[in-house]
Coordinates of C-alpha atoms in Angstrom, one line a residue:
M362 CA 34.9 -71.4 59.3
A363 CA 31.1 -72.0 58.7
S364 CA 29.9 -75.5 59.1
H365 CA 28.2 -77.4 56.3
D366 CA 24.7 -76.8 57.9
E367 CA 25.4 -73.0 58.1
Q368 CA 26.4 -73.0 54.4
H369 CA 23.2 -74.8 53.6
L370 CA 21.1 -72.2 55.5
Q371 CA 22.9 -69.3 53.6
Q372 CA 21.9 -70.6 50.2
P373 CA 18.8 -68.9 48.6
L374 CA 15.6 -70.8 48.9
D375 CA 14.9 -70.6 45.2
V376 CA 18.1 -72.3 44.1
T377 CA 18.2 -76.1 43.6
V378 CA 21.3 -77.4 45.4
A379 CA 22.9 -80.7 44.9
K380 CA 23.9 -82.5 48.1
G381 CA 27.2 -84.1 48.5
K382 CA 30.8 -83.3 48.0
A383 CA 32.0 -81.1 45.3
G384 CA 32.9 -83.1 42.2
A385 CA 31.1 -86.2 43.5
F386 CA 28.6 -88.1 41.4
V387 CA 25.1 -86.5 41.4
D388 CA 22.1 -88.7 41.2
A389 CA 19.4 -86.7 39.3
R390 CA 16.7 -88.7 40.9
A391 CA 17.7 -87.3 44.3
L392 CA 17.4 -83.6 43.1
R393 CA 14.5 -81.5 44.5
S394 CA 11.8 -80.9 41.9
E395 CA 10.9 -77.3 41.1
D396 CA 7.5 -76.1 42.3
Y397 CA 6.8 -73.4 39.7
V398 CA 3.6 -72.2 41.4
A399 CA 5.5 -71.7 44.7
E400 CA 8.3 -70.0 42.8
T401 CA 5.9 -67.6 41.1
L402 CA 4.2 -66.8 44.5
H403 CA 7.6 -66.2 46.0
Q404 CA 8.6 -63.8 43.2
T405 CA 5.4 -61.8 43.5
T406 CA 5.4 -61.5 47.3
G407 CA 5.1 -57.8 48.3
P408 CA 7.3 -56.0 50.9
L409 CA 4.9 -56.9 53.7
G410 CA 4.9 -60.6 52.8
V411 CA 1.5 -60.3 51.1
A412 CA 1.3 -61.9 47.8
S413 CA 0.5 -59.5 44.9
R414 CA -0.8 -60.3 41.5
P415 CA 0.8 -59.0 38.3
K416 CA -1.0 -55.9 37.0
V417 CA -3.8 -56.7 34.5
V418 CA -4.5 -54.0 31.9
D419 CA -8.2 -53.0 31.6
F420 CA -8.6 -52.0 28.0
T421 CA -12.1 -50.7 28.4
A422 CA -10.9 -48.3 31.2
R423 CA -8.0 -47.3 29.0
S424 CA -10.4 -46.5 26.1
K425 CA -12.5 -44.4 28.4
E426 CA -9.4 -42.5 29.6
R427 CA -8.4 -41.8 26.0
K428 CA -11.8 -40.6 25.1
Q429 CA -11.9 -38.3 28.2
A430 CA -8.4 -37.0 27.3
S431 CA -9.6 -36.3 23.7
V432 CA -12.7 -34.5 24.9
R433 CA -10.5 -32.3 27.2
V434 CA -8.1 -31.5 24.3
I435 CA -11.0 -30.6 22.0
A436 CA -12.7 -28.5 24.7
A437 CA -9.4 -26.6 25.3
R438 CA -9.0 -26.0 21.6
V439 CA -12.5 -24.8 21.2
A440 CA -12.1 -22.5 24.1
I441 CA -8.9 -21.0 22.6
A442 CA -10.6 -20.6 19.2
V443 CA -13.6 -18.8 20.8
V444 CA -11.2 -16.5 22.7
I445 CA -9.3 -15.7 19.5
A446 CA -12.4 -15.1 17.5
A447 CA -13.9 -12.8 20.2
A448 CA -10.6 -10.9 20.4
T449 CA -10.4 -10.6 16.6
A450 CA -14.0 -9.5 16.3
G451 CA -13.5 -6.9 19.1
L452 CA -10.3 -5.6 17.4
T453 CA -12.0 -5.4 14.0
W454 CA -15.0 -3.5 15.4
L455 CA -12.6 -1.1 17.2
L456 CA -10.4 -0.4 14.2
L457 CA -13.0 -0.4 11.4
F458 CA -16.5 0.4 12.8
S459 CA -16.1 2.3 16.1
S460 CA -16.1 6.1 16.3
V461 CA -12.5 6.1 17.7
F462 CA -11.0 6.1 14.2
R463 CA -14.0 7.4 12.2
L464 CA -13.1 10.3 9.8
E465 CA -15.6 13.2 9.9
S466 CA -15.9 15.9 7.3
N467 CA -14.9 18.6 9.7
A468 CA -11.6 16.8 10.4
I469 CA -10.5 17.1 6.7
S470 CA -8.2 20.0 6.1
V471 CA -7.6 21.4 2.6
A472 CA -4.7 23.6 1.4
G473 CA -3.5 24.9 -2.0
A474 CA -6.8 25.9 -3.6
N475 CA -6.9 29.0 -5.8
E476 CA -9.4 31.0 -7.8
W477 CA -9.3 28.3 -10.6
V478 CA -9.4 25.2 -8.4
S479 CA -11.7 26.0 -5.6
E480 CA -11.5 24.6 -2.1
Q481 CA -15.1 23.3 -2.4
T482 CA -14.1 21.2 -5.5
I483 CA -11.3 19.6 -3.5
H484 CA -13.6 19.1 -0.5
D485 CA -16.2 17.4 -2.6
I486 CA -13.8 14.6 -3.4
A487 CA -12.2 14.3 0.0
D488 CA -15.5 14.4 1.8
K489 CA -16.5 11.1 0.1
Q490 CA -14.3 9.4 2.6
S491 CA -16.1 10.8 5.7
G492 CA -17.8 8.3 7.8
K493 CA -15.2 5.6 7.1
S494 CA -12.6 4.4 9.5
L495 CA -9.2 6.1 8.8
F496 CA -7.8 2.6 8.3
L497 CA -10.2 2.1 5.3
V498 CA -9.3 5.4 3.6
S499 CA -6.9 5.0 0.7
S500 CA -4.7 8.1 0.5
S501 CA -3.5 7.2 -3.0
D502 CA -7.0 6.8 -4.3
V503 CA -8.0 10.2 -3.0
A504 CA -4.8 11.8 -4.5
D505 CA -5.5 10.2 -7.9
Q506 CA -9.0 11.7 -7.9
L507 CA -7.7 15.1 -6.9
K508 CA -5.0 15.0 -9.7
A509 CA -7.9 14.5 -12.2
I510 CA -9.2 17.9 -11.4
P511 CA -8.3 20.3 -14.2
G512 CA -5.6 22.6 -13.0
V513 CA -4.3 20.3 -10.3
S514 CA -0.7 19.3 -11.0
E515 CA 0.1 17.6 -7.7
A516 CA -1.9 16.3 -4.7
K517 CA -0.7 14.9 -1.4
V518 CA -3.0 13.2 1.1
S519 CA -1.8 12.3 4.6
K520 CA -3.6 10.5 7.5
H521 CA -3.3 11.8 11.0
F522 CA -4.5 9.3 13.6
P523 CA -6.8 8.8 15.3
K524 CA -9.2 10.5 12.8
S525 CA -8.1 13.4 10.6
L526 CA -7.0 13.8 7.0
N527 CA -4.8 16.6 5.5
V528 CA -5.1 17.3 1.7
T529 CA -2.6 19.6 0.0
V530 CA -2.8 20.4 -3.8
T531 CA -0.7 22.4 -6.2
A532 CA -3.2 24.3 -8.3
Q533 CA -1.7 25.9 -11.3
K534 CA -2.9 28.9 -13.3
P535 CA -4.8 28.2 -16.5
T536 CA -2.5 27.5 -19.5
A537 CA -4.7 29.8 -21.5
M538 CA -8.0 31.6 -21.6
L539 CA -10.3 30.9 -24.5
K540 CA -12.2 34.0 -25.4
S541 CA -15.5 33.6 -27.1
G542 CA -17.5 36.8 -27.2
D543 CA -17.3 38.3 -23.7
T544 CA -16.8 34.9 -22.0
L545 CA -13.5 33.6 -20.9
T546 CA -12.9 29.9 -20.4
A547 CA -9.9 28.8 -18.5
V548 CA -8.2 25.6 -19.7
D549 CA -5.1 23.7 -18.7
S550 CA -2.4 22.3 -21.0
Q551 CA -4.4 19.1 -21.6
G552 CA -7.4 21.1 -22.8
R553 CA -9.5 20.5 -19.7
V554 CA -11.8 23.3 -18.8
L555 CA -11.3 24.8 -15.3
N556 CA -14.2 27.2 -15.4
S557 CA -15.8 30.0 -17.3
V558 CA -15.9 33.6 -16.2
K559 CA -16.6 37.1 -17.4
N560 CA -14.5 40.2 -17.1
A561 CA -11.7 38.2 -15.3
D562 CA -8.2 39.5 -14.9
T563 CA -6.1 37.8 -17.5
Q564 CA -2.8 39.3 -16.6
G565 CA 0.0 36.7 -17.1
I566 CA -2.5 34.3 -18.8
P567 CA -2.3 33.9 -22.6
V568 CA -5.7 34.6 -24.3
I569 CA -6.8 32.7 -27.5
E570 CA -9.8 34.0 -29.4
V571 CA -12.1 31.2 -30.6
K572 CA -15.5 31.0 -32.2
N573 CA -16.7 28.1 -30.1
V574 CA -15.0 26.7 -27.0
E575 CA -16.3 23.2 -27.2
T576 CA -15.5 22.8 -30.9
S577 CA -12.0 24.5 -30.6
L578 CA -11.0 22.1 -27.8
K579 CA -11.4 19.2 -30.2
S580 CA -9.1 20.7 -32.8
R581 CA -5.5 19.5 -33.2
S582 CA -4.3 23.1 -33.7
L583 CA -5.6 24.3 -30.4
K584 CA -4.3 21.2 -28.6
G585 CA -0.9 21.9 -30.1
A586 CA -1.0 25.5 -29.0
L587 CA -1.9 24.5 -25.4
T588 CA 1.0 22.1 -25.3
I589 CA 3.4 24.8 -26.3
L590 CA 2.0 27.4 -23.9
G591 CA 2.0 24.9 -21.0
S592 CA 5.7 24.2 -21.6
L593 CA 6.8 27.8 -21.6
P594 CA 8.6 29.3 -18.5
E595 CA 6.5 31.7 -16.4
S596 CA 8.8 34.6 -17.3
M597 CA 7.8 34.2 -21.0
R598 CA 4.2 33.5 -20.3
Q599 CA 4.0 36.8 -18.5
Q600 CA 5.0 38.6 -21.7
I601 CA 2.5 37.0 -24.0
T602 CA -0.3 39.3 -25.1
K603 CA -1.7 37.4 -28.1
V604 CA -1.8 33.8 -29.4
T605 CA -2.6 33.0 -33.0
V606 CA -3.5 29.5 -34.0
A607 CA -4.2 29.3 -37.7
T608 CA -3.2 25.7 -38.1
Q609 CA -1.5 23.1 -35.9
D610 CA 1.8 24.0 -37.7
S611 CA 1.6 27.7 -37.3
V612 CA 1.3 28.5 -33.6
T613 CA 2.4 32.1 -33.0
T614 CA 2.8 34.1 -29.8
T615 CA 3.1 37.9 -29.6
L616 CA 5.2 39.3 -26.7
N617 CA 4.6 42.7 -25.1
N618 CA 2.0 44.0 -27.5
G619 CA 4.1 43.4 -30.6
E620 CA 7.7 43.9 -29.3
H621 CA 8.5 40.4 -30.6
V622 CA 6.6 37.7 -32.4
I623 CA 7.6 34.0 -32.0
V624 CA 6.6 31.5 -34.6
W625 CA 6.7 28.1 -33.0
G626 CA 5.2 26.0 -35.8
D627 CA 4.0 22.8 -34.2
S628 CA 4.6 21.4 -30.7
S629 CA 7.5 19.1 -31.6
Q630 CA 11.1 19.6 -30.4
L631 CA 9.9 22.1 -27.8
K632 CA 13.0 22.0 -25.6
L633 CA 15.2 22.9 -28.5
K634 CA 12.9 25.6 -29.8
M635 CA 12.7 27.2 -26.3
A636 CA 16.5 27.1 -26.0
E637 CA 16.9 28.8 -29.4
V638 CA 14.3 31.5 -28.6
D639 CA 15.9 32.2 -25.2
K640 CA 19.3 32.5 -26.7
I641 CA 18.2 34.8 -29.5
L642 CA 16.0 37.1 -27.4
N643 CA 18.6 37.6 -24.7
D644 CA 21.5 38.4 -27.0
P645 CA 21.2 42.0 -28.3
N646 CA 23.9 41.3 -31.0
V647 CA 21.7 38.5 -32.4
I648 CA 18.2 39.9 -32.1
G649 CA 19.2 43.4 -33.1
N650 CA 16.2 45.2 -34.6
Y651 CA 14.5 42.0 -35.7
K652 CA 10.9 41.6 -34.6
Q653 CA 10.0 38.0 -35.6
V654 CA 11.8 34.8 -34.6
D655 CA 10.8 31.7 -36.5
V656 CA 11.9 28.5 -34.8
S657 CA 9.4 26.2 -36.6
A658 CA 12.6 24.5 -37.9
P659 CA 14.8 24.9 -34.7
S660 CA 18.0 23.9 -36.4
R661 CA 17.6 26.9 -38.8
P662 CA 15.9 29.7 -37.0
I663 CA 14.8 32.6 -39.2
L664 CA 14.9 36.3 -38.0
K665 CA 12.8 38.9 -39.7

């Protein structure tokens, strides 16, 4: 069993110990007073027995460190922004301004032209896009311009990277030829002039004799006739040898040099009128020896 002195030596130095027997009266005057300075030095003694001071924060140094850190962050962000801007500028130049994607006129192909809608007319529109980057070429805008050409019913424009353009149009025959003297003017169903020719082959194209082309195209009667002719099937158009337009309500077509005469009246109810004409002409029991079919009132066709 450890002696009283040994127990005393084992007690920590920083603990105030009362001397005497346990439970005995303790005289506070006999207690050892605390030396707080010594206690603090004892608690701050380093591992080698050298006293160390508590760390003192240098706010000026901390402020400099924060400023340096902020400068580094700003510099990094600026560097990243510069890299992104340079990459964007380089990509923009490559895609929009370099020759890699530049459309040249000789790389524009055209298909679908005919004697009424020339290839040169189509090229004149498509060539406006030459010199541009293919990324800047609007296929829909080019197609809309091509559809505005008289005689073009459909237009398709397709890009082929890196730098070529294909243009395909559906060019129809003229709806009619307006004959004034010895000049024939081809027009479409909307009254737009395709071109004017002399001594042209009019096989399969209805011919309308007029005094003046420009004046006639402004009249409601001719516009109504063109609407009717443009709606007829090609099989019937091939048979038309004469078109008479006295008024807008009396459009008449002569088939096969007088074999039959169709009185259409005006351009209303065309689908019903065409159905009636087709039914009558293709039924021998109905058409019989009649020459004229009047469908100006399609619900009550008249045969003469």
